[in-house]
């Protein structure tokens, strides 16, 4: 065959040093030869992709050892390896079975194949250490100030020490009323930011959710779908079925099932499933921190899509979601680099806990996030169904593997880099936690991550104000530290209110002006906090056209007390185990389908 004859000739040239390999110097009368050039036109006359010869493994080691960064990306994302450079021509080998649908390399430039096993061995031997290092420490090396690897910088340590010392001195040497007033002042400021955020959200008109003009199939970009699964065998078939139901051209789908190396049960379960050609299983090597963002960073280096999205193992996205996202990107301001889909629960009415959770999610995804997006304010993302422009995601360093609420951090980081985030009128259904213990584990991880996120972005507060504006700065306070304080100290806040009621000081305004102001703020926070939370919840359920149940909204303070347990657990873990990922158990609902 012609391909075999060319490859034999290439091997001879390689041995004699007349063809450049892996970035080495070129030889021959033409002097320096151009790399990554288009193939010569006369090569297009023959289809060289049939019955391709296999590249000898001994040649691959030499090539892989001299790859440039752009060639490494091509190998990982597109499964093609440049093996020789002729004048104005680059020749490639492709991994067996790899499809060339995105036009990265012309088919006539493919002159050889690499077996799947040999390709994987080469990745493991020559590139894996770089891939793992980038997945684990890429952001930390690119922008240390934005990594949660270090919990405090020097200024934050000094402020924390002064605050703790002040509290200790007040508690030891001053009356209890002073400590109460000191705490009230701090709580009042933080709670006020949350109240302002909710008032801002409920006063912003609901965005238009009409269908966007759809792109034709031939204009749709390649879409990479990242699906991290860890100990999720109970919902594995559900997510595979959901992914297969996505209404998107299969040749433009690049689905990565991301599995931890130590998850033997998941590997075994996947081995028993026949997956379509556009699915790929990626194994994340063992390492610390073992977090979802580290796994996503690992997979992102293999993603070939212009657009990238994330689905969790229990997700059931609407089949048209990727088409809607691609069309939305095409019609939006080019500065919009992320679209957050709506998350909802298919088991919302299973018990009291799931009902509270459903109202909370509806408030976030139907009221708060759309308002923030409309006002162009920092938007803390949800952990799934966020759709990205891949280049922008890579430009800001990907996810922070040391932050256990990597989604909220990423949304704020987009704002700091000057990128826009919008919401997407498409729903992904999830399983709401039905068990209190499991819910506490999940919520404590979120709260710990919010605290990490606040510390990261408050390392230089004045710089944050410059980058996101004063109102954006307030949103960051409310969406991170405000949530943590409100959740953790709600019982303390409630206890102080009851104590002051008992003492009569809450309604006694014949005191000093400072006490009058603090008492007024205390009462306003207590009443307004519950009022705006209830109003926003009722509004969210109305927008979803779901029945509002009075007793669910009325029992919100009990839900807040439950959240406090998760808050204290989060603070404990932040001190003693900051990077531990509390795994949420899925597949425990009695509902096995969307309601």
Coordinates of C-alpha atoms in Angstrom, one line a residue:
X1 CA 0.0 0.0 0.0
X2 CA 1.0 3.6 -0.6
X3 CA 0.8 4.4 3.1
X4 CA 3.1 1.5 3.9
X5 CA 5.7 2.6 1.3
X6 CA 5.7 6.2 2.5
X7 CA 6.1 5.1 6.1
X8 CA 9.0 2.8 5.2
X9 CA 10.6 5.7 3.4
X10 CA 10.1 7.9 6.4
X11 CA 11.7 5.3 8.7
X12 CA 14.7 5.3 6.5
X13 CA 14.8 9.1 6.5
X14 CA 14.4 9.2 10.3
X15 CA 17.3 6.8 10.8
X16 CA 19.5 8.9 8.5
X17 CA 18.5 12.2 10.3
X18 CA 17.0 13.9 7.2
X19 CA 13.5 14.3 8.7
X20 CA 12.9 16.3 11.9
X21 CA 11.4 14.3 14.8
X22 CA 9.8 15.7 18.0
X23 CA 11.1 19.2 17.6
X24 CA 14.8 18.3 16.9
X25 CA 16.8 20.3 14.4
X26 CA 16.0 19.7 10.7
X27 CA 18.5 18.7 8.0
X28 CA 18.6 18.9 4.2
X29 CA 19.1 21.5 1.5
X30 CA 16.0 23.4 2.4
X31 CA 17.5 24.5 5.7
X32 CA 15.0 25.0 8.5
X33 CA 11.6 23.4 7.6
X34 CA 8.3 24.9 8.8
X35 CA 6.5 22.9 11.5
X36 CA 2.7 22.6 11.7
X37 CA 2.3 23.6 8.1
X38 CA -0.5 22.3 5.8
X39 CA 0.2 19.0 3.9
X40 CA 1.3 19.2 0.3
X41 CA -1.6 19.3 -2.2
X42 CA -0.5 16.3 -4.1
X43 CA -0.9 14.1 -1.0
X44 CA -4.7 14.8 -1.1
X45 CA -4.9 12.6 -4.2
X46 CA -4.7 9.4 -2.2
X47 CA -6.6 8.3 0.9
X48 CA -3.9 7.2 3.2
X49 CA -6.1 6.5 6.2
X50 CA -7.0 2.9 5.1
X51 CA -4.9 0.0 6.5
X52 CA -2.4 2.4 8.1
X53 CA 0.9 0.9 9.3
X54 CA 1.5 0.9 13.0
X55 CA 4.3 3.1 14.4
X56 CA 7.1 1.1 16.0
X57 CA 7.2 1.7 19.7
X58 CA 10.9 2.4 19.6
X59 CA 10.3 5.4 17.5
X60 CA 7.6 6.8 19.8
X61 CA 9.9 7.2 22.8
X62 CA 12.1 9.5 20.8
X63 CA 9.1 11.5 19.5
X64 CA 7.4 11.9 22.8
X65 CA 10.6 13.0 24.5
X66 CA 10.9 16.0 22.2
X67 CA 7.2 17.1 22.0
X68 CA 6.5 20.8 22.2
X69 CA 3.6 22.0 24.4
X70 CA 1.3 22.6 21.4
X71 CA 2.0 19.1 20.2
X72 CA 1.3 17.6 23.6
X73 CA -2.1 19.3 23.6
X74 CA -2.8 17.9 20.2
X75 CA -1.8 14.4 21.4
X76 CA -4.1 14.6 24.5
X77 CA -7.1 16.3 23.0
X78 CA -7.2 15.0 19.4
X79 CA -5.3 11.7 19.7
X80 CA -2.9 12.6 16.8
X81 CA 0.9 12.7 17.0
X82 CA 3.2 14.6 14.6
X83 CA 5.9 12.1 13.6
X84 CA 7.7 13.8 10.7
X85 CA 8.1 17.2 9.1
X86 CA 8.8 17.5 5.3
X87 CA 9.1 20.9 3.5
X88 CA 5.7 22.6 4.1
X89 CA 4.3 19.3 5.4
X90 CA 3.5 17.8 8.8
X91 CA 2.8 14.1 8.9
X92 CA 0.9 12.5 11.7
X93 CA 0.0 9.2 13.3
X94 CA -3.3 8.8 15.0
X95 CA -4.5 6.6 17.8
X96 CA -6.3 3.5 16.5
X97 CA -10.1 4.2 16.5
X98 CA -9.7 8.0 17.0
X99 CA -12.1 10.0 14.8
X100 CA -11.0 13.2 13.1
X101 CA -14.2 15.1 13.0
X102 CA -13.0 18.6 14.1
X103 CA -10.7 19.4 11.2
X104 CA -7.6 19.7 13.3
X105 CA -5.6 17.5 10.9
X106 CA -6.5 16.6 7.4
X107 CA -7.1 12.9 6.8
X108 CA -4.5 12.8 4.0
X109 CA -1.8 13.9 6.5
X110 CA -2.4 10.8 8.6
X111 CA 0.2 8.2 7.5
X112 CA 0.3 5.8 10.5
X113 CA -1.5 4.5 13.5
X114 CA -0.7 4.0 17.2
X115 CA -2.4 1.1 18.9
X116 CA -4.7 2.1 21.8
X117 CA -2.5 0.2 24.3
X118 CA 0.7 1.7 23.0
X119 CA -0.9 5.2 23.0
X120 CA -2.0 4.8 26.6
X121 CA 1.4 3.5 27.6
X122 CA 3.1 6.5 26.0
X123 CA 0.8 8.9 27.8
X124 CA 1.5 7.2 31.1
X125 CA 5.2 7.0 30.6
X126 CA 5.9 10.4 29.0
X127 CA 3.1 12.8 29.8
X128 CA 1.3 11.7 32.9
X129 CA 3.5 13.4 35.4
X130 CA 3.0 16.7 33.6
X131 CA -0.7 16.1 33.4
X132 CA -1.0 15.3 37.1
X133 CA 1.1 18.3 38.1
X134 CA -0.9 20.7 36.0
X135 CA -4.2 19.2 37.4
X136 CA -3.0 19.5 41.0
X137 CA -0.9 22.6 41.0
X138 CA -1.6 24.5 37.8
X139 CA -3.6 27.3 39.3
X140 CA -1.3 27.4 42.3
X141 CA 1.7 28.0 40.0
X142 CA -0.1 30.3 37.6
X143 CA -1.7 32.5 40.2
X144 CA -0.8 31.6 43.8
X145 CA -2.9 34.5 45.1
X146 CA -6.1 32.7 43.7
X147 CA -5.3 29.2 45.1
X148 CA -6.8 27.9 48.4
X149 CA -3.7 25.9 49.0
X150 CA -2.7 28.4 51.7
X151 CA -5.6 29.3 53.9
X152 CA -4.4 32.7 55.2
X153 CA -1.9 35.2 54.0
X154 CA 0.0 37.4 56.5
X155 CA -2.5 40.3 56.5
X156 CA -5.4 37.9 57.2
X157 CA -3.5 36.2 59.9
X158 CA -2.9 39.5 61.7
X159 CA -6.5 40.6 61.4
X160 CA -7.7 37.2 62.6
X161 CA -5.4 37.4 65.6
X162 CA -6.6 40.9 66.5
X163 CA -10.2 39.9 66.2
X164 CA -9.7 36.7 68.3
X165 CA -7.8 38.7 70.9
X166 CA -10.5 41.4 71.1
X167 CA -13.2 38.8 71.6
X168 CA -11.1 37.1 74.4
X169 CA -10.4 40.4 76.2
X170 CA -14.1 41.4 76.0
X171 CA -15.2 38.1 77.3
X172 CA -12.7 38.1 80.2
X173 CA -12.7 41.7 81.4
X174 CA -15.9 43.4 80.2
X175 CA -19.6 42.7 81.0
X176 CA -21.5 40.2 78.9
X177 CA -23.5 43.0 77.3
X178 CA -20.3 44.3 75.7
X179 CA -19.6 40.9 74.1
X180 CA -23.2 40.7 73.0
X181 CA -23.0 44.1 71.4
X182 CA -19.7 43.3 69.7
X183 CA -21.1 40.1 68.2
X184 CA -24.3 41.9 67.2
X185 CA -22.3 44.5 65.3
X186 CA -20.4 41.9 63.3
X187 CA -23.5 39.8 62.6
X188 CA -25.5 42.9 61.7
X189 CA -23.1 43.9 58.9
X190 CA -22.8 40.4 57.4
X191 CA -26.5 39.7 57.7
X192 CA -27.4 43.0 56.2
X193 CA -25.3 42.2 53.0
X194 CA -27.4 39.0 52.6
X195 CA -30.6 40.9 53.1
X196 CA -29.6 43.5 50.5
X197 CA -28.6 40.7 48.1
X198 CA -32.1 39.1 48.4
X199 CA -33.9 42.4 48.1
X200 CA -31.9 43.1 45.0
X201 CA -32.7 39.7 43.6
X202 CA -36.5 39.8 44.3
X203 CA -36.7 43.4 42.8
X204 CA -35.0 42.3 39.6
X205 CA -37.5 41.3 36.9
X206 CA -37.6 37.7 35.8
X207 CA -35.4 37.1 32.7
X208 CA -37.0 36.1 29.4
X209 CA -36.9 32.3 29.2
X210 CA -38.2 32.1 25.6
X211 CA -36.5 29.7 23.3
X212 CA -33.3 30.9 21.6
X213 CA -32.8 30.6 17.9
X214 CA -31.2 27.2 17.4
X215 CA -28.0 26.6 15.5
X216 CA -28.1 24.1 12.6
X217 CA -26.3 20.8 13.2
X218 CA -23.5 21.6 10.9
X219 CA -22.8 24.8 12.8
X220 CA -22.7 23.3 16.2
X221 CA -19.2 23.2 17.9
X222 CA -17.6 20.2 19.4
X223 CA -18.9 19.9 23.0
X224 CA -16.8 18.1 25.7
X225 CA -18.9 16.7 28.6
X226 CA -16.9 16.0 31.8
X227 CA -18.6 13.5 34.2
X228 CA -16.6 12.8 37.4
X229 CA -17.8 9.7 39.1
X230 CA -16.5 8.4 42.4
X231 CA -18.2 5.5 44.2
X232 CA -21.4 6.1 42.2
X233 CA -22.3 2.6 40.9
X234 CA -25.8 3.0 42.2
X235 CA -26.5 5.8 39.6
X236 CA -24.1 4.8 36.9
X237 CA -26.7 3.4 34.5
X238 CA -28.8 6.5 35.0
X239 CA -26.1 8.9 34.0
X240 CA -25.0 6.8 31.0
X241 CA -28.6 6.7 29.9
X242 CA -29.0 10.5 30.4
X243 CA -25.8 11.1 28.4
X244 CA -27.0 8.9 25.6
X245 CA -30.2 10.8 25.5
X246 CA -28.5 14.1 24.8
X247 CA -29.8 15.5 21.5
X248 CA -26.5 16.5 19.9
X249 CA -24.6 15.2 16.9
X250 CA -22.5 12.2 18.2
X251 CA -19.6 13.1 16.0
X252 CA -19.4 16.5 17.8
X253 CA -19.7 15.0 21.3
X254 CA -16.7 14.3 23.4
X255 CA -17.9 12.6 26.6
X256 CA -15.3 11.9 29.4
X257 CA -16.2 9.5 32.2
X258 CA -13.7 10.4 34.9
X259 CA -12.9 7.7 37.4
X260 CA -10.4 7.7 40.3
X261 CA -7.7 5.0 40.0
X262 CA -8.6 3.4 43.4
X263 CA -12.3 3.2 42.6
X264 CA -12.3 -0.5 41.7
X265 CA -16.0 -0.9 41.9
X266 CA -16.6 1.8 39.3
X267 CA -14.0 0.4 37.0
X268 CA -15.6 -3.0 37.2
X269 CA -19.1 -1.6 36.6
X270 CA -17.9 0.4 33.5
X271 CA -16.1 -2.6 32.1
X272 CA -19.5 -4.3 31.8
X273 CA -21.1 -1.5 29.8
X274 CA -20.7 -1.1 26.1
X275 CA -20.2 2.6 25.5
X276 CA -20.5 4.5 22.1
X277 CA -17.4 5.7 20.3
X278 CA -17.8 9.3 21.6
X279 CA -17.4 8.1 25.2
X280 CA -14.0 7.8 26.8
X281 CA -13.1 6.6 30.2
X282 CA -10.3 8.6 31.9
X283 CA -8.5 7.2 35.0
X284 CA -7.2 9.9 37.4
X285 CA -4.0 8.7 39.1
X286 CA -4.0 8.5 42.9
X287 CA -2.9 11.7 44.5
X288 CA -3.8 14.4 47.0
X289 CA -6.0 16.3 47.3
X290 CA -8.5 13.8 46.0
X291 CA -11.2 16.2 45.0
X292 CA -13.6 16.7 42.1
X293 CA -11.8 19.8 40.8
X294 CA -8.5 17.9 40.5
X295 CA -10.3 15.2 38.5
X296 CA -11.9 17.9 36.3
X297 CA -8.5 19.6 35.7
X298 CA -7.1 16.2 34.7
X299 CA -9.9 15.6 32.2
X300 CA -9.8 19.1 30.8
X301 CA -6.4 18.4 29.3
X302 CA -7.9 15.7 27.2
X303 CA -11.1 17.6 26.2
X304 CA -11.2 18.5 22.5
X305 CA -14.3 20.6 22.6
X306 CA -14.6 24.3 21.9
X307 CA -17.3 24.2 24.7
X308 CA -17.1 22.2 27.9
X309 CA -19.7 21.2 30.5
X310 CA -19.9 19.2 33.7
X311 CA -22.5 16.7 34.8
X312 CA -22.5 14.9 38.1
X313 CA -23.2 11.2 38.4
X314 CA -26.8 11.7 39.5
X315 CA -27.7 14.3 36.9
X316 CA -30.5 14.0 34.4
X317 CA -30.1 17.0 32.0
X318 CA -32.8 17.9 29.5
X319 CA -31.9 16.3 26.2
X320 CA -31.7 19.6 24.3
X321 CA -29.5 21.4 26.9
X322 CA -26.2 21.2 24.9
X323 CA -27.9 22.6 21.7
X324 CA -29.5 25.4 23.8
X325 CA -26.1 26.2 25.4
X326 CA -24.3 26.3 22.0
X327 CA -27.0 28.5 20.5
X328 CA -26.9 30.8 23.5
X329 CA -23.2 31.3 23.2
X330 CA -23.5 32.0 19.6
X331 CA -26.1 34.7 20.2
X332 CA -24.7 36.2 23.4
X333 CA -22.0 38.9 24.0
X334 CA -18.7 37.2 23.2
X335 CA -17.5 38.2 26.7
X336 CA -20.0 35.7 28.1
X337 CA -17.8 32.6 28.7
X338 CA -20.0 30.6 31.1
X339 CA -23.7 29.7 31.2
X340 CA -25.2 28.3 34.4
X341 CA -28.0 25.8 33.8
X342 CA -30.8 25.5 36.3
X343 CA -30.7 22.7 38.9
X344 CA -33.8 21.1 40.2
X345 CA -34.8 17.9 42.0
X346 CA -36.8 15.0 40.7
X347 CA -37.7 13.9 44.2
X348 CA -38.6 17.4 45.7
X349 CA -41.7 16.2 47.5
X350 CA -40.2 13.1 49.1
X351 CA -40.0 14.4 52.6
X352 CA -39.7 17.7 54.6
X353 CA -35.9 17.9 54.0
X354 CA -36.2 17.5 50.2
X355 CA -39.0 20.2 50.2
X356 CA -36.8 22.7 52.0
X357 CA -33.9 21.8 49.7
X358 CA -36.1 22.3 46.7
X359 CA -37.2 25.8 47.8
X360 CA -33.6 26.7 48.5
X361 CA -32.5 25.6 45.0
X362 CA -35.5 27.3 43.4
X363 CA -34.6 30.5 45.2
X364 CA -30.9 30.3 44.0
X365 CA -31.5 29.3 40.4
X366 CA -34.7 31.1 39.6
X367 CA -34.3 34.3 41.6
X368 CA -30.8 35.1 42.9
X369 CA -28.5 33.9 40.1
X370 CA -30.6 35.3 37.2
X371 CA -30.6 38.7 39.0
X372 CA -26.9 38.7 39.5
X373 CA -26.4 37.7 35.9
X374 CA -28.7 40.5 34.7
X375 CA -26.9 43.0 36.8
X376 CA -23.5 41.7 35.6
X377 CA -22.4 40.9 39.2
X378 CA -20.2 38.1 40.4
X379 CA -22.2 34.8 40.2
X380 CA -21.2 31.8 42.3
X381 CA -21.7 28.9 40.1
X382 CA -23.5 25.6 40.9
X383 CA -21.4 22.5 40.8
X384 CA -22.9 21.0 37.7
X385 CA -24.5 22.0 34.4
X386 CA -22.2 25.0 33.9
X387 CA -21.2 25.4 30.3
X388 CA -17.8 27.0 29.5
X389 CA -15.9 28.3 26.6
X390 CA -12.9 26.0 26.9
X391 CA -10.2 28.6 26.0
X392 CA -11.5 31.0 28.7
X393 CA -11.7 28.3 31.3
X394 CA -8.1 27.3 30.6
X395 CA -7.0 31.0 30.5
X396 CA -8.0 31.6 34.1
X397 CA -6.4 28.4 35.4
X398 CA -9.3 25.9 35.5
X399 CA -10.6 24.7 38.8
X400 CA -8.9 25.1 42.1
X401 CA -8.2 21.5 43.4
X402 CA -7.7 22.8 46.9
X403 CA -11.1 24.4 47.1
X404 CA -14.0 22.0 48.0
X405 CA -16.6 24.4 46.6
X406 CA -14.7 25.0 43.4
X407 CA -17.8 26.1 41.5
X408 CA -18.5 29.2 43.6
X409 CA -14.8 30.2 43.5
X410 CA -14.7 29.8 39.7
X411 CA -17.7 32.1 39.2
X412 CA -16.1 34.8 41.2
X413 CA -12.7 34.3 39.4
X414 CA -14.4 34.8 36.0
X415 CA -15.7 38.2 37.3
X416 CA -12.3 39.2 38.5
X417 CA -10.8 38.4 35.1
X418 CA -13.4 40.6 33.4
X419 CA -15.5 37.7 31.9
X420 CA -19.3 37.5 32.0
X421 CA -21.5 34.7 33.2
X422 CA -25.2 34.2 32.3
X423 CA -27.9 31.8 33.2
X424 CA -29.3 29.2 30.8
X425 CA -33.0 28.4 30.4
X426 CA -32.6 24.6 30.7
X427 CA -33.0 22.3 33.6
X428 CA -30.8 19.5 35.0
X429 CA -32.6 17.3 37.5
X430 CA -30.8 15.9 40.5
X431 CA -31.5 13.8 43.5
X432 CA -32.3 15.9 46.6
X433 CA -30.8 14.5 49.8
X434 CA -33.4 12.6 51.8
X435 CA -31.3 11.8 54.9
X436 CA -30.2 14.3 57.4
X437 CA -26.7 12.8 58.0
X438 CA -26.0 12.7 54.3
X439 CA -27.3 16.3 53.9
X440 CA -25.1 17.5 56.7
X441 CA -22.0 16.0 55.1
X442 CA -22.8 17.7 51.8
X443 CA -23.7 21.0 53.3
X444 CA -20.6 21.1 55.5
X445 CA -18.4 20.7 52.4
X446 CA -20.2 23.6 50.7
X447 CA -19.8 25.8 53.7
X448 CA -16.2 25.0 54.2
X449 CA -15.6 25.8 50.5
X450 CA -17.4 29.1 50.8
X451 CA -15.0 30.0 53.7
X452 CA -12.1 29.0 51.5
X453 CA -13.4 31.1 48.6
X454 CA -13.9 34.1 50.8
X455 CA -10.4 33.9 52.2
X456 CA -8.9 33.5 48.7
X457 CA -10.7 36.5 47.2
X458 CA -10.2 38.7 50.3
X459 CA -6.4 38.4 50.4
X460 CA -6.4 41.9 48.8
X461 CA -9.8 43.5 49.4
X462 CA -9.0 46.8 47.6
X463 CA -7.9 44.9 44.5
X464 CA -11.2 42.9 44.6
X465 CA -13.2 46.2 44.8
X466 CA -11.3 47.5 41.8
X467 CA -11.9 44.3 39.8
X468 CA -15.6 43.7 40.5
X469 CA -16.9 47.1 41.8
X470 CA -18.3 48.0 45.2
X471 CA -21.6 46.2 44.7
X472 CA -19.8 43.2 43.4
X473 CA -17.6 43.3 46.5
X474 CA -20.8 43.2 48.6
X475 CA -22.1 40.2 46.6
X476 CA -18.9 38.3 47.3
X477 CA -19.3 39.0 51.0
X478 CA -22.9 37.9 51.1
X479 CA -22.5 34.8 48.9
X480 CA -19.5 33.4 50.8
X481 CA -18.7 34.6 54.3
X482 CA -22.3 35.8 54.8
X483 CA -23.7 32.3 54.1
X484 CA -21.2 30.7 56.4
X485 CA -21.8 33.1 59.3
X486 CA -25.6 33.0 58.9
X487 CA -25.6 29.2 58.8
X488 CA -23.2 28.6 61.6
X489 CA -24.2 31.3 64.1
X490 CA -28.0 31.2 63.6
X491 CA -28.6 29.5 66.9
X492 CA -26.3 32.1 68.6
X493 CA -28.1 34.9 66.9
X494 CA -31.4 33.5 67.9
X495 CA -30.2 32.9 71.5
X496 CA -29.1 36.5 71.8
X497 CA -32.4 37.7 70.6
X498 CA -34.3 35.6 73.2
X499 CA -31.9 36.7 75.9
X500 CA -32.4 40.3 75.0
X501 CA -36.1 39.8 74.9
X502 CA -35.9 38.2 78.4
X503 CA -33.8 41.2 79.6
X504 CA -36.1 43.7 77.9
X505 CA -33.2 45.3 76.1
X506 CA -34.4 44.5 72.6
X507 CA -37.4 46.8 73.0
X508 CA -35.9 49.3 75.4
X509 CA -34.8 52.3 73.4
X510 CA -34.2 54.5 76.4
X511 CA -30.5 53.7 76.4
X512 CA -27.4 55.1 74.8
X513 CA -27.5 55.9 71.1
X514 CA -25.0 53.1 70.2
X515 CA -27.2 50.5 72.0
X516 CA -30.2 51.9 70.3
X517 CA -28.6 51.5 66.9
X518 CA -27.4 48.0 67.7
X519 CA -30.8 46.9 69.0
X520 CA -32.5 48.3 66.0
X521 CA -30.1 46.5 63.6
X522 CA -30.5 43.3 65.6
X523 CA -34.3 43.5 65.4
X524 CA -34.3 44.4 61.7
X525 CA -31.9 41.6 60.8
X526 CA -34.0 39.1 62.7
X527 CA -37.3 40.1 61.1
X528 CA -36.1 41.1 57.6
X529 CA -33.9 38.1 57.3
X530 CA -36.8 35.7 57.7
X531 CA -39.1 37.9 55.6
X532 CA -36.9 38.3 52.5
X533 CA -36.0 34.6 52.7
X534 CA -39.6 33.6 52.7
X535 CA -40.6 36.1 50.0
X536 CA -37.8 35.0 47.7
X537 CA -38.8 31.3 48.3
X538 CA -42.4 32.0 47.5
X539 CA -41.5 34.0 44.4
X540 CA -39.1 31.2 43.2
X541 CA -41.8 28.5 43.6
X542 CA -44.3 30.7 41.8
X543 CA -41.8 31.2 38.9
X544 CA -41.5 27.4 38.7
X545 CA -45.3 27.1 38.7
X546 CA -45.0 24.8 41.7
X547 CA -47.5 24.7 44.6
X548 CA -46.5 26.9 47.6
X549 CA -47.0 25.0 50.9
X550 CA -47.2 27.4 53.8
X551 CA -45.9 25.0 56.4
X552 CA -42.7 24.5 54.3
X553 CA -41.9 28.2 54.3
X554 CA -43.0 28.6 58.0
X555 CA -40.6 25.9 59.1
X556 CA -37.6 27.6 57.5
X557 CA -36.0 28.6 60.9
X558 CA -35.8 24.8 61.7
X559 CA -34.0 24.3 58.5
X560 CA -31.6 27.0 59.4
X561 CA -31.0 25.4 62.8
X562 CA -30.1 22.2 61.0
X563 CA -27.8 24.1 58.7
X564 CA -25.9 25.3 61.8
X565 CA -24.8 21.7 62.5
X566 CA -23.2 21.6 59.1
X567 CA -21.7 25.0 59.7
X568 CA -19.9 24.0 62.9
X569 CA -18.7 20.8 61.2
X570 CA -17.4 22.9 58.3
X571 CA -15.4 25.1 60.7
X572 CA -13.9 22.1 62.5
X573 CA -12.9 20.5 59.2
X574 CA -11.5 23.8 57.9
X575 CA -9.1 23.8 60.8
X576 CA -8.1 20.2 60.9
X577 CA -8.8 18.8 57.4
X578 CA -9.3 21.7 55.0
X579 CA -9.0 19.7 51.7
X580 CA -11.1 16.7 52.7
X581 CA -14.0 16.1 50.3
X582 CA -17.1 14.9 52.1
X583 CA -18.6 12.4 49.7
X584 CA -22.4 12.7 49.1
X585 CA -24.1 9.4 48.8
X586 CA -26.5 9.2 45.8
X587 CA -29.1 6.7 44.7
X588 CA -30.8 6.6 48.1
X589 CA -34.1 8.2 47.0
X590 CA -37.2 6.0 46.6
X591 CA -37.9 7.9 43.4
X592 CA -36.1 6.4 40.5
X593 CA -37.4 8.7 37.8
X594 CA -38.1 12.4 37.4
X595 CA -41.4 13.5 38.9

